[in-house]
Amino acid sequence: MSWTLPEPMLTTAVDSPALTAGWAAEPKWDGFRAQLAVRAGGRVLLHSRQGSDMTGSFPEVRAAALAQLPADTGPDGELVVWEQGRLAFERLQQRLARRGGSAVEGAGRWPAHFVVFDLVHADGADLTSWPYERRRAALEALFAERRLKAPLTLCPSTTDPAVARGWLEWTMAGLEGLCFKRLNEPYTGGARAWRKYKVRTTTEAIIGAVTAPRTVLLGRYDTPGRFQYAGRSTPLSQRTGRTLGGLLVPQAGVHPWQGWTFAAGWGTRRALDVVLVEPAVVLEVAVDVARDAAGRFRHPARPHRIRTDIGITQVPRFGEPGTDPTEP
C-alpha cells in the first residue's frame, strides 16, 4: 500500500523555558530536521524539512532503518553528529554533499545519529490524527519491542518541569534549548503549533567589518593574538547603526581580514559585500549557544549594546583558532 510522509510540523519561538500543564518538553538538538520512511521491498527515504533527499548522504542511517525498523514505518526526528563531546553541525554540512564511497567514508569519520521524536506512520496506518501523547506511547513501544539501537536514538520527553530545566544544562554540549508539544494535539503538517525556546547568552565581540544590508561581522583574538572571525549580527536598528556610524573607522593599513571572503550563510557560496573597519569597537551581543568546532557563532548575534567602557584586551578570547573561517 502506497503512503507518503506529511509535511513536517514546525515550531514557533517563545521567550520562556517554563513547561506548563498539558504540554511535554523535549531537548532541542543542533542538527538537521529529517523524516524517515521505510517502505515494503527495502525502500528507504530520508528527507529534509524542505523535502530534499538525504538518503545517499547518510548510508549508516539507511542501513539501520532497513535492519531494525518494520516496513511501513515513518519516524520524524533530527540528524546529529557527535564529535569530542559536542554536537557538530558543521560535520553534517560536510556530509550532506557526499554520495557513494565518499558518503561511506564520511559515515566512518563522522557517524550520524537519527534522534527520533515522533511517529507519523506505523503498521500501515497514518498516525497524524493521533494526539502527541498517543503517538509518543507508540514510539516508545516501537523502540522497546524492536530493541532499536544506534544510530537510531529515542529523543527524551517529559512533563516534569524540573527535568526539562535540567536539560538546559546540556548547552555546553550543543543542546540549543527546548521544544514544547501539547499532549492532546495531532500532527498537523506545516503548522507552527509546537513551541521552541532557544538558550541565548550575552558576550562581547569586536567589530571587524560592516555589510550591506546593515549588519556587522564580529571577531575575537585567539590565544596567539590573531583576530579571528566569530560571526555575523542580525540587522542593526537605525539607532544602533547611527551610533556605530560615528564610531567605526575605515581600515588603516593592512587589516587582519584583508583578502578574506565571507559567505552569506550556511550552505551558500554567495559572498557578502563587506567594508573592513579598524577592529577597535566592542559590541555586546546576545548569541545562540550553537557554535561550530572553531567556536564561531552558528546563528546571527543580536546586538545588545555598544561597549565603550572596556578595551579589546578585555574581550573573551576566541579559543583555539580552528579552521579557516573564510570561504574560497
mmCIF file of C-alpha atoms in Angstrom:
data_model
loop_
_atom_site.group_PDB
_atom_site.id
_atom_site.type_symbol
_atom_site.label_atom_id
_atom_site.label_comp_id
_atom_site.label_asym_id
_atom_site.label_seq_id
_atom_site.Cartn_x
_atom_site.Cartn_y
_atom_site.Cartn_z
ATOM 1 C CA MET A 1 0.000 0.000 0.000
ATOM 2 C CA SER A 2 1.419 3.393 -1.023
ATOM 3 C CA TRP A 3 1.727 6.199 1.522
ATOM 4 C CA THR A 4 3.584 9.486 1.844
ATOM 5 C CA LEU A 5 5.091 11.397 4.713
ATOM 6 C CA PRO A 6 3.280 14.568 5.808
ATOM 7 C CA GLU A 7 4.885 17.994 5.756
ATOM 8 C CA PRO A 8 6.976 18.436 8.907
ATOM 9 C CA MET A 9 5.213 20.029 11.842
ATOM 10 C CA LEU A 10 7.042 23.244 12.798
ATOM 11 C CA THR A 11 7.771 25.427 15.824
ATOM 12 C CA THR A 12 7.192 28.997 16.965
ATOM 13 C CA ALA A 13 9.776 30.723 19.166
ATOM 14 C CA VAL A 14 8.900 31.573 22.772
ATOM 15 C CA ASP A 15 10.857 33.561 25.364
ATOM 16 C CA SER A 16 10.276 31.364 28.410
ATOM 17 C CA PRO A 17 11.672 27.886 29.205
ATOM 18 C CA ALA A 18 8.743 27.163 31.572
ATOM 19 C CA LEU A 19 6.906 23.887 30.924
ATOM 20 C CA THR A 20 3.186 24.353 31.511
ATOM 21 C CA ALA A 21 0.488 21.804 32.289
ATOM 22 C CA GLY A 22 -0.845 19.927 29.296
ATOM 23 C CA TRP A 23 2.462 20.120 27.430
ATOM 24 C CA ALA A 24 5.535 17.904 27.072
ATOM 25 C CA ALA A 25 9.120 19.110 26.653
ATOM 26 C CA GLU A 26 11.904 17.644 24.542
ATOM 27 C CA PRO A 27 15.537 18.721 24.078
ATOM 28 C CA LYS A 28 16.140 20.882 21.012
ATOM 29 C CA TRP A 29 19.070 19.417 19.083
ATOM 30 C CA ASP A 30 21.564 21.274 16.904
ATOM 31 C CA GLY A 31 21.174 19.211 13.754
ATOM 32 C CA PHE A 32 19.159 18.626 10.580
ATOM 33 C CA ARG A 33 15.414 18.069 10.811
ATOM 34 C CA ALA A 34 14.657 14.840 8.941
ATOM 35 C CA GLN A 35 11.850 12.396 8.261
ATOM 36 C CA LEU A 36 12.407 8.724 7.538
ATOM 37 C CA ALA A 37 10.153 6.426 5.529
ATOM 38 C CA VAL A 38 10.713 2.660 5.475
ATOM 39 C CA ARG A 39 8.514 1.031 2.855
ATOM 40 C CA ALA A 40 7.962 -2.540 1.691
ATOM 41 C CA GLY A 41 10.604 -4.063 -0.540
ATOM 42 C CA GLY A 42 13.553 -2.453 1.224
ATOM 43 C CA ARG A 43 12.826 1.088 0.091
ATOM 44 C CA VAL A 44 14.080 3.815 2.433
ATOM 45 C CA LEU A 45 13.752 7.575 2.102
ATOM 46 C CA LEU A 46 15.434 10.093 4.389
ATOM 47 C CA HIS A 47 14.409 13.610 3.515
ATOM 48 C CA SER A 48 14.961 17.090 4.885
ATOM 49 C CA ARG A 49 12.457 19.618 6.157
ATOM 50 C CA GLN A 50 12.382 21.100 2.629
ATOM 51 C CA GLY A 51 11.828 17.660 1.081
ATOM 52 C CA SER A 52 15.371 17.126 -0.246
ATOM 53 C CA ASP A 53 16.525 13.511 -0.474
ATOM 54 C CA MET A 54 19.383 12.932 2.006
ATOM 55 C CA THR A 55 19.313 9.112 1.911
ATOM 56 C CA GLY A 56 22.549 8.748 -0.047
ATOM 57 C CA SER A 57 24.451 11.081 2.261
ATOM 58 C CA PHE A 58 23.794 9.032 5.405
ATOM 59 C CA PRO A 59 24.204 5.348 4.474
ATOM 60 C CA GLU A 60 24.532 4.265 8.121
ATOM 61 C CA VAL A 61 21.054 5.622 8.886
ATOM 62 C CA ARG A 62 19.583 3.870 5.838
ATOM 63 C CA ALA A 63 21.247 0.576 6.829
ATOM 64 C CA ALA A 64 19.966 0.825 10.400
ATOM 65 C CA ALA A 65 16.442 1.611 9.204
ATOM 66 C CA LEU A 66 16.432 -1.448 6.939
ATOM 67 C CA ALA A 67 17.846 -3.712 9.633
ATOM 68 C CA GLN A 68 15.807 -2.528 12.602
ATOM 69 C CA LEU A 69 12.515 -0.969 11.502
ATOM 70 C CA PRO A 70 9.494 -2.810 10.100
ATOM 71 C CA ALA A 71 8.080 -1.852 6.717
ATOM 72 C CA ASP A 72 5.543 0.977 6.594
ATOM 73 C CA THR A 73 7.188 2.961 9.399
ATOM 74 C CA GLY A 74 7.566 6.750 9.346
ATOM 75 C CA PRO A 75 9.566 8.341 12.200
ATOM 76 C CA ASP A 76 10.264 12.067 12.446
ATOM 77 C CA GLY A 77 13.404 13.401 14.101
ATOM 78 C CA GLU A 78 16.761 15.135 13.919
ATOM 79 C CA LEU A 79 20.059 14.081 12.370
ATOM 80 C CA VAL A 80 23.004 14.912 14.623
ATOM 81 C CA VAL A 81 26.734 14.229 14.727
ATOM 82 C CA TRP A 82 28.663 13.982 17.988
ATOM 83 C CA GLU A 83 32.328 14.943 17.955
ATOM 84 C CA GLN A 84 34.550 15.296 21.019
ATOM 85 C CA GLY A 85 31.606 15.518 23.405
ATOM 86 C CA ARG A 86 29.606 18.118 21.464
ATOM 87 C CA LEU A 87 27.093 18.320 18.641
ATOM 88 C CA ALA A 88 28.996 19.195 15.458
ATOM 89 C CA PHE A 89 26.610 20.802 12.983
ATOM 90 C CA GLU A 90 29.439 21.597 10.586
ATOM 91 C CA ARG A 91 30.100 17.869 10.126
ATOM 92 C CA LEU A 92 26.504 17.405 8.989
ATOM 93 C CA GLN A 93 27.076 20.216 6.487
ATOM 94 C CA GLN A 94 30.185 18.485 5.183
ATOM 95 C CA ARG A 95 28.418 15.151 4.870
ATOM 96 C CA LEU A 96 25.354 16.453 3.060
ATOM 97 C CA ALA A 97 27.094 16.807 -0.315
ATOM 98 C CA ARG A 98 28.689 13.353 -0.180
ATOM 99 C CA ARG A 99 27.431 10.335 -2.121
ATOM 100 C CA GLY A 100 28.656 6.808 -2.829
ATOM 101 C CA GLY A 101 32.092 5.957 -1.489
ATOM 102 C CA SER A 102 32.586 9.465 -0.184
ATOM 103 C CA ALA A 103 29.410 9.160 1.901
ATOM 104 C CA VAL A 104 30.593 5.844 3.323
ATOM 105 C CA GLU A 105 33.930 7.432 4.213
ATOM 106 C CA GLY A 106 32.087 10.328 5.859
ATOM 107 C CA ALA A 107 29.978 7.905 7.891
ATOM 108 C CA GLY A 108 33.149 6.330 9.206
ATOM 109 C CA ARG A 109 34.724 9.666 10.171
ATOM 110 C CA TRP A 110 31.628 11.486 11.453
ATOM 111 C CA PRO A 111 28.860 8.943 12.120
ATOM 112 C CA ALA A 112 25.374 10.416 12.395
ATOM 113 C CA HIS A 113 22.573 9.542 14.798
ATOM 114 C CA PHE A 114 18.893 9.878 13.973
ATOM 115 C CA VAL A 115 17.213 11.166 17.131
ATOM 116 C CA VAL A 116 13.551 10.185 16.784
ATOM 117 C CA PHE A 117 10.941 12.372 18.483
ATOM 118 C CA ASP A 118 7.707 11.451 16.677
ATOM 119 C CA LEU A 119 5.976 8.663 14.769
ATOM 120 C CA VAL A 120 3.632 9.598 11.933
ATOM 121 C CA HIS A 121 3.131 6.184 10.262
ATOM 122 C CA ALA A 122 3.226 2.635 11.641
ATOM 123 C CA ASP A 123 1.750 -0.791 10.825
ATOM 124 C CA GLY A 124 0.222 0.566 7.634
ATOM 125 C CA ALA A 125 -1.681 3.297 9.493
ATOM 126 C CA ASP A 126 -1.471 7.082 9.361
ATOM 127 C CA LEU A 127 -0.906 8.291 12.941
ATOM 128 C CA THR A 128 -1.062 12.031 12.292
ATOM 129 C CA SER A 129 -4.601 12.326 13.692
ATOM 130 C CA TRP A 130 -3.486 10.806 16.992
ATOM 131 C CA PRO A 131 -2.661 13.206 19.836
ATOM 132 C CA TYR A 132 1.011 13.636 20.691
ATOM 133 C CA GLU A 133 0.621 11.627 23.896
ATOM 134 C CA ARG A 134 -0.633 8.584 21.986
ATOM 135 C CA ARG A 135 1.981 8.922 19.220
ATOM 136 C CA ARG A 136 4.689 9.167 21.884
ATOM 137 C CA ALA A 137 3.482 5.966 23.556
ATOM 138 C CA ALA A 138 3.555 4.194 20.182
ATOM 139 C CA LEU A 139 7.080 5.491 19.532
ATOM 140 C CA GLU A 140 8.348 4.283 22.910
ATOM 141 C CA ALA A 141 6.716 0.885 22.324
ATOM 142 C CA LEU A 142 8.435 0.653 18.912
ATOM 143 C CA PHE A 143 11.856 1.275 20.460
ATOM 144 C CA ALA A 144 11.203 -1.222 23.276
ATOM 145 C CA GLU A 145 9.703 -4.018 21.195
ATOM 146 C CA ARG A 146 12.203 -3.788 18.333
ATOM 147 C CA ARG A 147 15.133 -3.067 20.684
ATOM 148 C CA LEU A 148 16.235 -0.231 18.452
ATOM 149 C CA LYS A 149 19.809 0.903 18.865
ATOM 150 C CA ALA A 150 22.276 3.441 17.487
ATOM 151 C CA PRO A 151 22.283 5.185 15.131
ATOM 152 C CA LEU A 152 18.529 5.196 15.877
ATOM 153 C CA THR A 153 18.033 7.045 19.175
ATOM 154 C CA LEU A 154 14.892 7.851 21.140
ATOM 155 C CA CYS A 155 14.576 11.537 21.998
ATOM 156 C CA PRO A 156 13.769 12.145 25.689
ATOM 157 C CA SER A 157 10.362 13.604 26.541
ATOM 158 C CA THR A 158 8.989 14.789 29.874
ATOM 159 C CA THR A 159 6.040 16.512 31.515
ATOM 160 C CA ASP A 160 8.144 17.285 34.616
ATOM 161 C CA PRO A 161 9.277 20.955 34.672
ATOM 162 C CA ALA A 162 12.303 20.095 36.827
ATOM 163 C CA VAL A 163 13.548 17.535 34.297
ATOM 164 C CA ALA A 164 13.068 19.998 31.444
ATOM 165 C CA ARG A 165 15.058 22.670 33.310
ATOM 166 C CA GLY A 166 17.825 20.153 33.855
ATOM 167 C CA TRP A 167 18.201 19.633 30.117
ATOM 168 C CA LEU A 168 19.169 23.282 29.729
ATOM 169 C CA GLU A 169 22.441 22.385 31.460
ATOM 170 C CA TRP A 170 23.431 20.446 28.318
ATOM 171 C CA THR A 171 24.058 23.605 26.313
ATOM 172 C CA MET A 172 27.845 23.209 26.529
ATOM 173 C CA ALA A 173 27.400 20.003 24.509
ATOM 174 C CA GLY A 174 25.456 21.848 21.823
ATOM 175 C CA LEU A 175 21.869 21.471 23.007
ATOM 176 C CA GLU A 176 20.050 24.580 21.741
ATOM 177 C CA GLY A 177 17.122 24.659 24.164
ATOM 178 C CA LEU A 178 13.709 23.016 24.485
ATOM 179 C CA CYS A 179 10.757 22.090 22.268
ATOM 180 C CA PHE A 180 7.228 22.088 23.717
ATOM 181 C CA LYS A 181 4.368 19.964 22.369
ATOM 182 C CA ARG A 182 0.752 19.926 23.509
ATOM 183 C CA LEU A 183 -0.194 16.465 24.756
ATOM 184 C CA ASN A 184 -3.614 16.368 23.056
ATOM 185 C CA GLU A 185 -2.527 17.861 19.721
ATOM 186 C CA PRO A 186 -2.481 15.901 16.430
ATOM 187 C CA TYR A 187 0.395 16.082 13.965
ATOM 188 C CA THR A 188 -0.570 18.858 11.557
ATOM 189 C CA GLY A 189 1.903 19.084 8.698
ATOM 190 C CA GLY A 190 3.240 22.579 8.083
ATOM 191 C CA ALA A 191 1.577 24.056 11.183
ATOM 192 C CA ARG A 192 3.730 26.034 13.622
ATOM 193 C CA ALA A 193 1.918 24.664 16.643
ATOM 194 C CA TRP A 194 4.944 23.364 18.539
ATOM 195 C CA ARG A 195 6.992 25.845 20.550
ATOM 196 C CA LYS A 196 10.744 26.264 20.903
ATOM 197 C CA TYR A 197 12.852 28.014 23.496
ATOM 198 C CA LYS A 198 16.456 28.709 22.468
ATOM 199 C CA VAL A 199 19.096 29.476 25.075
ATOM 200 C CA ARG A 200 20.966 32.711 24.457
ATOM 201 C CA THR A 201 23.937 34.169 26.298
ATOM 202 C CA THR A 202 25.411 37.673 26.389
ATOM 203 C CA THR A 203 29.052 38.148 25.422
ATOM 204 C CA GLU A 204 31.386 40.682 23.809
ATOM 205 C CA ALA A 205 32.988 40.692 20.375
ATOM 206 C CA ILE A 206 34.910 43.206 18.275
ATOM 207 C CA ILE A 207 33.506 44.688 15.081
ATOM 208 C CA GLY A 208 35.807 43.931 12.149
ATOM 209 C CA ALA A 209 33.597 44.782 9.171
ATOM 210 C CA VAL A 210 30.192 46.089 8.122
ATOM 211 C CA THR A 211 27.985 44.673 5.378
ATOM 212 C CA ALA A 212 25.119 45.600 3.106
ATOM 213 C CA PRO A 213 22.379 45.182 4.225
ATOM 214 C CA ARG A 214 23.333 46.750 7.558
ATOM 215 C CA THR A 215 24.949 44.066 9.711
ATOM 216 C CA VAL A 216 28.388 43.762 11.299
ATOM 217 C CA LEU A 217 30.954 40.987 11.224
ATOM 218 C CA LEU A 218 32.333 40.171 14.657
ATOM 219 C CA GLY A 219 35.704 38.850 15.724
ATOM 220 C CA ARG A 220 37.820 37.881 18.698
ATOM 221 C CA TYR A 221 41.525 37.483 19.250
ATOM 222 C CA ASP A 222 42.755 33.928 19.738
ATOM 223 C CA THR A 223 45.496 32.939 22.177
ATOM 224 C CA PRO A 224 48.373 33.639 19.708
ATOM 225 C CA GLY A 225 46.889 37.110 19.140
ATOM 226 C CA ARG A 226 45.277 36.607 15.713
ATOM 227 C CA PHE A 227 41.983 38.343 15.016
ATOM 228 C CA GLN A 228 39.571 35.530 14.133
ATOM 229 C CA TYR A 229 36.080 35.781 12.652
ATOM 230 C CA ALA A 230 33.418 34.885 15.242
ATOM 231 C CA GLY A 231 30.110 35.521 13.476
ATOM 232 C CA ARG A 232 27.643 37.955 11.997
ATOM 233 C CA SER A 233 24.995 40.123 13.656
ATOM 234 C CA THR A 234 21.321 40.413 12.877
ATOM 235 C CA PRO A 235 20.356 43.630 11.030
ATOM 236 C CA LEU A 236 21.152 46.708 13.109
ATOM 237 C CA SER A 237 18.437 49.049 14.296
ATOM 238 C CA GLN A 238 18.549 52.585 12.916
ATOM 239 C CA ARG A 239 19.648 53.892 16.311
ATOM 240 C CA THR A 240 22.498 51.380 16.670
ATOM 241 C CA GLY A 241 23.535 51.958 13.064
ATOM 242 C CA ARG A 242 23.740 55.711 13.570
ATOM 243 C CA THR A 243 25.767 55.295 16.774
ATOM 244 C CA LEU A 244 28.210 52.894 15.172
ATOM 245 C CA GLY A 245 28.489 55.164 12.144
ATOM 246 C CA GLY A 246 30.102 57.749 14.405
ATOM 247 C CA LEU A 247 32.498 55.273 15.999
ATOM 248 C CA LEU A 248 33.702 52.943 13.256
ATOM 249 C CA VAL A 249 36.797 53.947 11.310
ATOM 250 C CA PRO A 250 37.813 52.558 7.893
ATOM 251 C CA GLN A 251 40.818 50.280 7.920
ATOM 252 C CA ALA A 252 44.221 51.919 8.122
ATOM 253 C CA GLY A 253 46.927 49.790 6.610
ATOM 254 C CA VAL A 254 46.600 46.018 6.374
ATOM 255 C CA HIS A 255 43.510 44.587 8.051
ATOM 256 C CA PRO A 256 43.676 41.094 9.682
ATOM 257 C CA TRP A 257 40.858 40.025 7.338
ATOM 258 C CA GLN A 258 42.346 41.555 4.195
ATOM 259 C CA GLY A 259 41.586 39.271 1.229
ATOM 260 C CA TRP A 260 39.050 37.139 3.083
ATOM 261 C CA THR A 261 35.677 36.323 1.563
ATOM 262 C CA PHE A 262 32.694 35.734 3.850
ATOM 263 C CA ALA A 263 29.784 33.509 2.839
ATOM 264 C CA ALA A 264 26.281 34.964 3.169
ATOM 265 C CA GLY A 265 25.082 31.915 5.117
ATOM 266 C CA TRP A 266 25.295 28.188 5.731
ATOM 267 C CA GLY A 267 25.023 26.132 2.542
ATOM 268 C CA THR A 268 25.615 29.037 0.135
ATOM 269 C CA ARG A 269 28.678 30.299 -1.698
ATOM 270 C CA ARG A 270 27.198 33.751 -2.222
ATOM 271 C CA ALA A 271 29.704 36.218 -0.788
ATOM 272 C CA LEU A 272 28.864 39.143 1.450
ATOM 273 C CA ASP A 273 29.674 42.683 0.336
ATOM 274 C CA VAL A 274 31.806 43.892 3.258
ATOM 275 C CA VAL A 275 33.696 47.034 4.237
ATOM 276 C CA LEU A 276 36.579 46.375 6.612
ATOM 277 C CA VAL A 277 36.936 48.670 9.635
ATOM 278 C CA GLU A 278 39.534 49.092 12.323
ATOM 279 C CA PRO A 279 38.859 46.398 14.968
ATOM 280 C CA ALA A 280 38.541 48.866 17.847
ATOM 281 C CA VAL A 281 34.832 48.930 18.774
ATOM 282 C CA VAL A 282 33.387 46.323 21.137
ATOM 283 C CA LEU A 283 29.758 45.224 20.770
ATOM 284 C CA GLU A 284 27.895 43.316 23.458
ATOM 285 C CA VAL A 285 25.654 40.733 21.790
ATOM 286 C CA ALA A 286 23.087 38.108 22.727
ATOM 287 C CA VAL A 287 24.058 34.898 20.965
ATOM 288 C CA ASP A 288 22.635 31.452 20.430
ATOM 289 C CA VAL A 289 24.535 28.710 22.249
ATOM 290 C CA ALA A 290 25.155 26.873 18.961
ATOM 291 C CA ARG A 291 28.820 27.043 17.921
ATOM 292 C CA ASP A 292 30.974 25.293 15.362
ATOM 293 C CA ALA A 293 34.199 23.439 16.156
ATOM 294 C CA ALA A 294 36.205 26.670 15.983
ATOM 295 C CA GLY A 295 33.890 28.451 18.426
ATOM 296 C CA ARG A 296 32.158 30.709 15.872
ATOM 297 C CA PHE A 297 28.524 31.709 16.433
ATOM 298 C CA ARG A 298 26.423 29.493 14.163
ATOM 299 C CA HIS A 299 23.423 31.841 14.175
ATOM 300 C CA PRO A 300 23.371 35.647 13.865
ATOM 301 C CA ALA A 301 24.082 37.542 17.090
ATOM 302 C CA ARG A 302 21.619 40.150 18.336
ATOM 303 C CA PRO A 303 23.282 43.492 19.086
ATOM 304 C CA HIS A 304 22.703 44.398 22.738
ATOM 305 C CA ARG A 305 24.773 47.498 23.404
ATOM 306 C CA ILE A 306 27.959 49.194 22.292
ATOM 307 C CA ARG A 307 30.638 48.859 24.944
ATOM 308 C CA THR A 308 32.798 51.934 25.303
ATOM 309 C CA ASP A 309 33.706 51.119 28.884
ATOM 310 C CA ILE A 310 36.006 48.176 28.121
ATOM 311 C CA GLY A 311 39.027 47.669 25.911
ATOM 312 C CA ILE A 312 39.568 44.960 23.327
ATOM 313 C CA THR A 313 42.008 43.214 25.660
ATOM 314 C CA GLN A 314 39.064 42.506 27.979
ATOM 315 C CA VAL A 315 37.005 40.759 25.289
ATOM 316 C CA PRO A 316 36.877 36.970 25.855
ATOM 317 C CA ARG A 317 39.467 35.049 23.862
ATOM 318 C CA PHE A 318 38.290 33.237 20.777
ATOM 319 C CA GLY A 319 39.812 29.953 21.938
ATOM 320 C CA GLU A 320 41.669 27.610 19.621
ATOM 321 C CA PRO A 321 41.958 29.106 16.138
ATOM 322 C CA GLY A 322 40.375 26.064 14.472
ATOM 323 C CA THR A 323 39.776 26.076 10.733
ATOM 324 C CA ASP A 324 39.897 28.972 8.332
ATOM 325 C CA PRO A 325 36.552 30.776 8.713
ATOM 326 C CA THR A 326 36.500 32.119 5.168
ATOM 327 C CA GLU A 327 35.028 30.578 2.065
ATOM 328 C CA PRO A 328 37.008 30.467 -1.215
#
